[in-house]
CSV table of C-alpha atoms in Angstrom, one decimal:
chain,number,residue,atom,x,y,z
A,1,UNK,CA,107.2,115.7,96.5
A,2,UNK,CA,105.2,112.5,96.5
A,3,UNK,CA,104.1,110.0,99.2
A,4,UNK,CA,104.8,110.6,102.9
A,5,UNK,CA,107.8,112.7,103.9
A,6,UNK,CA,109.4,112.7,107.3
A,7,UNK,CA,111.9,115.1,108.8
A,8,UNK,CA,114.4,114.9,110.3
A,9,UNK,CA,115.6,111.5,109.2
A,10,UNK,CA,118.0,111.3,112.2
A,11,UNK,CA,117.8,113.1,115.6
A,12,UNK,CA,120.0,112.9,118.6
A,13,UNK,CA,118.8,114.6,121.7
A,14,UNK,CA,119.5,114.8,125.4
A,15,UNK,CA,116.8,114.0,128.0
A,16,UNK,CA,116.2,117.6,128.7
A,17,UNK,CA,115.8,118.8,125.1
A,18,UNK,CA,112.6,119.7,123.3
A,19,UNK,CA,112.4,118.7,119.6
A,20,UNK,CA,109.7,117.9,117.0
A,21,UNK,CA,109.3,115.4,114.3
A,22,UNK,CA,107.4,116.5,111.2
A,23,UNK,CA,105.4,114.4,108.7
A,24,UNK,CA,103.8,115.6,105.5
A,25,UNK,CA,101.6,113.5,103.1
A,26,UNK,CA,100.9,114.4,99.5
A,27,UNK,CA,98.4,111.7,98.8
A,28,UNK,CA,95.1,113.5,99.8
A,29,UNK,CA,94.5,110.9,102.5
A,30,UNK,CA,92.2,111.6,105.4
A,31,UNK,CA,94.0,109.7,108.2
A,32,UNK,CA,97.5,110.0,109.6
A,33,UNK,CA,99.3,107.9,112.2
A,34,UNK,CA,102.4,107.8,114.4
A,35,UNK,CA,104.1,104.5,115.0
A,36,UNK,CA,107.1,103.5,117.1
A,37,UNK,CA,109.3,100.8,115.7
A,38,UNK,CA,111.9,99.2,118.0
A,39,UNK,CA,114.3,96.4,117.0
A,40,UNK,CA,112.6,93.0,116.8
A,41,UNK,CA,109.3,94.3,118.2
A,42,UNK,CA,106.0,94.8,116.5
A,43,UNK,CA,105.0,98.2,115.3
A,44,UNK,CA,103.4,100.2,118.2
A,45,UNK,CA,100.6,102.5,117.2
A,46,UNK,CA,100.9,105.8,119.1
A,47,UNK,CA,98.4,108.2,117.7
A,48,UNK,CA,95.8,108.3,115.0
A,49,UNK,CA,94.2,111.4,113.4
A,50,UNK,CA,91.1,111.2,111.2
A,51,UNK,CA,90.2,114.4,109.4
A,52,UNK,CA,92.5,116.3,111.8
A,53,UNK,CA,90.8,115.0,114.9
A,54,UNK,CA,92.7,112.6,117.2
A,55,UNK,CA,90.8,109.4,117.5
A,56,UNK,CA,93.3,107.3,119.3
A,57,UNK,CA,96.0,107.6,121.9
A,58,UNK,CA,97.3,104.3,122.9
A,59,UNK,CA,98.4,105.1,126.5
A,60,UNK,CA,101.4,107.0,125.2
A,61,UNK,CA,103.4,109.0,127.9
A,62,UNK,CA,102.7,112.7,128.0
A,63,UNK,CA,106.3,113.4,127.0
A,64,UNK,CA,105.1,112.7,123.4
A,65,UNK,CA,102.6,115.3,122.2
A,66,UNK,CA,101.0,115.1,118.7
A,67,UNK,CA,99.7,118.0,116.7
A,68,UNK,CA,97.8,117.8,113.4
A,69,UNK,CA,97.2,121.3,112.1
A,70,UNK,CA,95.6,120.1,108.8
A,71,UNK,CA,95.0,116.8,107.0
A,72,UNK,CA,98.4,116.9,105.3
A,73,UNK,CA,100.7,117.6,108.2
A,74,UNK,CA,101.4,115.8,111.5
A,75,UNK,CA,103.9,116.6,114.2
A,76,UNK,CA,105.2,114.7,117.2
A,77,UNK,CA,106.6,117.0,119.8
A,78,UNK,CA,109.2,115.5,122.1
A,79,UNK,CA,110.3,116.7,125.6
A,80,UNK,CA,112.1,115.2,128.5
A,81,UNK,CA,112.5,111.8,126.8
A,82,UNK,CA,114.1,108.7,128.2
A,83,UNK,CA,116.8,106.6,126.7
A,84,UNK,CA,114.2,103.8,126.1
A,85,UNK,CA,112.4,106.1,123.8
A,86,UNK,CA,115.2,105.7,121.3
A,87,UNK,CA,113.6,104.1,118.2
A,88,UNK,CA,112.4,104.6,114.7
A,89,UNK,CA,109.3,106.8,114.5
A,90,UNK,CA,107.2,106.1,111.5
A,91,UNK,CA,104.5,108.3,110.1
A,92,UNK,CA,101.8,106.8,107.9
A,93,UNK,CA,98.7,107.9,106.1
A,94,UNK,CA,95.7,106.2,104.6
A,95,UNK,CA,92.4,106.9,103.0
A,96,UNK,CA,89.9,105.5,105.5
A,97,UNK,CA,86.7,104.1,104.1
A,98,UNK,CA,84.2,101.6,105.3
A,99,UNK,CA,84.6,99.2,102.4
A,100,UNK,CA,88.3,99.5,101.4
A,101,UNK,CA,91.5,97.8,102.5
A,102,UNK,CA,92.7,101.1,104.0
A,103,UNK,CA,96.3,100.5,103.1
A,104,UNK,CA,98.9,102.4,105.0
A,105,UNK,CA,101.5,104.5,103.2
A,106,UNK,CA,104.6,105.0,105.4
A,107,UNK,CA,107.3,107.6,105.5
A,108,UNK,CA,110.9,106.5,105.8
A,109,UNK,CA,110.9,107.3,109.5
A,110,UNK,CA,112.9,109.5,111.9
A,111,UNK,CA,115.6,107.6,113.8
A,112,UNK,CA,115.7,109.0,117.3
A,113,UNK,CA,118.5,108.5,119.8
A,114,UNK,CA,118.0,109.8,123.3
A,115,UNK,CA,121.3,110.2,125.3
B,1,UNK,CA,95.5,88.6,124.2
B,2,UNK,CA,96.1,89.2,120.5
B,3,UNK,CA,99.1,87.8,118.9
B,4,UNK,CA,100.9,87.5,115.5
B,5,UNK,CA,103.7,85.0,115.1
B,6,UNK,CA,106.2,85.0,112.3
B,7,UNK,CA,109.8,83.7,112.2
B,8,UNK,CA,112.5,86.2,113.2
B,9,UNK,CA,114.9,85.4,110.4
B,10,UNK,CA,115.1,83.3,107.3
B,11,UNK,CA,117.9,82.7,104.8
B,12,UNK,CA,117.4,81.7,101.2
B,13,UNK,CA,119.4,81.4,98.0
B,14,UNK,CA,119.1,83.7,94.9
B,15,UNK,CA,116.8,82.2,92.3
B,16,UNK,CA,115.1,79.9,94.9
B,17,UNK,CA,111.6,80.0,96.5
B,18,UNK,CA,110.9,81.0,100.1
B,19,UNK,CA,107.7,80.8,102.1
B,20,UNK,CA,107.3,83.2,105.1
B,21,UNK,CA,104.6,82.0,107.5
B,22,UNK,CA,102.4,84.1,109.8
B,23,UNK,CA,99.9,82.7,112.4
B,24,UNK,CA,97.5,84.9,114.2
B,25,UNK,CA,95.2,84.9,117.2
B,26,UNK,CA,93.0,88.0,117.2
B,27,UNK,CA,89.6,89.3,118.3
B,28,UNK,CA,87.9,88.9,115.0
B,29,UNK,CA,89.3,89.3,111.5
B,30,UNK,CA,88.9,92.0,108.9
B,31,UNK,CA,91.9,91.4,106.6
B,32,UNK,CA,95.6,90.5,106.6
B,33,UNK,CA,98.4,92.6,105.2
B,34,UNK,CA,102.0,91.9,104.2
B,35,UNK,CA,104.5,94.8,104.0
B,36,UNK,CA,108.1,94.8,102.9
B,37,UNK,CA,110.7,97.0,104.7
B,38,UNK,CA,114.2,97.4,103.4
B,39,UNK,CA,116.7,98.5,106.0
B,40,UNK,CA,116.4,102.2,106.7
B,41,UNK,CA,113.4,102.6,104.5
B,42,UNK,CA,109.6,102.9,104.8
B,43,UNK,CA,107.5,99.7,104.9
B,44,UNK,CA,105.7,99.3,101.6
B,45,UNK,CA,102.5,97.5,101.0
B,46,UNK,CA,102.7,94.1,99.3
B,47,UNK,CA,99.4,92.3,99.6
B,48,UNK,CA,96.0,92.2,101.3
B,49,UNK,CA,93.9,89.0,101.9
B,50,UNK,CA,90.4,89.1,103.3
B,51,UNK,CA,89.1,85.8,101.8
B,52,UNK,CA,90.6,82.4,101.9
B,53,UNK,CA,92.9,81.4,99.1
B,54,UNK,CA,95.9,82.6,97.1
B,55,UNK,CA,96.5,86.1,95.8
B,56,UNK,CA,99.3,86.3,93.2
B,57,UNK,CA,101.2,89.4,92.2
B,58,UNK,CA,104.1,88.6,89.9
B,59,UNK,CA,106.8,86.9,91.9
B,60,UNK,CA,105.0,87.3,95.2
B,61,UNK,CA,101.9,85.4,96.3
B,62,UNK,CA,100.0,85.5,99.6
B,63,UNK,CA,97.8,82.8,101.0
B,64,UNK,CA,95.2,83.0,103.7
B,65,UNK,CA,93.3,80.4,105.8
B,66,UNK,CA,90.9,82.1,108.2
B,67,UNK,CA,89.9,78.8,109.8
B,68,UNK,CA,93.5,78.1,110.7
B,69,UNK,CA,94.5,81.6,111.5
B,70,UNK,CA,97.3,81.3,109.0
B,71,UNK,CA,98.9,83.1,106.1
B,72,UNK,CA,102.1,82.8,104.1
B,73,UNK,CA,103.9,85.0,101.7
B,74,UNK,CA,105.6,83.1,98.9
B,75,UNK,CA,108.5,84.7,97.0
B,76,UNK,CA,109.6,83.1,93.8
B,77,UNK,CA,112.8,83.5,91.7
B,78,UNK,CA,114.5,85.3,94.6
B,79,UNK,CA,116.6,88.3,93.8
B,80,UNK,CA,119.2,90.0,96.0
B,81,UNK,CA,116.9,93.0,96.3
B,82,UNK,CA,114.3,90.8,98.1
B,83,UNK,CA,116.6,91.0,101.2
B,84,UNK,CA,114.4,92.9,103.6
B,85,UNK,CA,112.0,92.5,106.6
B,86,UNK,CA,108.5,91.2,105.9
B,87,UNK,CA,105.8,92.4,108.2
B,88,UNK,CA,102.5,90.6,108.7
B,89,UNK,CA,99.5,92.5,110.2
B,90,UNK,CA,95.9,91.6,110.9
B,91,UNK,CA,93.0,93.9,111.2
B,92,UNK,CA,90.8,92.8,114.1
B,93,UNK,CA,87.1,93.3,114.7
B,94,UNK,CA,87.6,96.8,115.9
B,95,UNK,CA,89.5,97.6,112.7
B,96,UNK,CA,92.8,97.9,114.7
B,97,UNK,CA,95.9,96.6,113.0
B,98,UNK,CA,97.8,94.0,115.0
B,99,UNK,CA,101.4,93.7,113.8
B,100,UNK,CA,103.9,90.8,113.9
B,101,UNK,CA,107.6,91.6,114.8
B,102,UNK,CA,108.6,91.0,111.2
B,103,UNK,CA,110.7,88.3,109.4
B,104,UNK,CA,114.2,89.4,108.3
B,105,UNK,CA,114.9,87.6,105.0
B,106,UNK,CA,118.5,87.2,103.9
B,107,UNK,CA,119.3,86.3,100.3
B,108,UNK,CA,122.6,84.7,99.6
B,109,UNK,CA,124.2,84.4,96.1
């Protein structure tokens, strides 16, 4: 496996379900991100983890709960979601440094549909 | 507020040249990125500009003018596989990435 891998690729859930999205990066990067991508809207940054510590939470509702057990794995736990949460959830990683471009490498995303 | 503007959709012909513009208003500037995203796939990095001027990579070039808050992505010798969305993003003074909504490029034979 190379790059950033996300599972599942597609998920349909009811508003009362609990599910989790998984992300794994094989690049040795030190930062991981969750983004939300909705049609015709800019990418929305949800959470950032640097060296396993959460450094950013952009006013995301508590029904989204991130978990970063180590620098290679990132989870997004979902519960009691709303239909407007239906979107593509993208995971990304980067090697953060003070002098570099800090380019993001994205996974292919998890397409979430909330009924 | 911070804002990135790019056209929603563009159409071009196979073999031609197309220029996708991106204008930005951000709190400071620490680099501009272009990513390509094919439908159902991950965005992939295309280019990074931090100084004014043109950066060329094969058929793709990216230009930056910091004084005008303006960049463009130039695609030459268009191929059908270039049909994708192109995302512009600017890193602001807090090193936060501000994203545009993307430009969907349709290539016709």
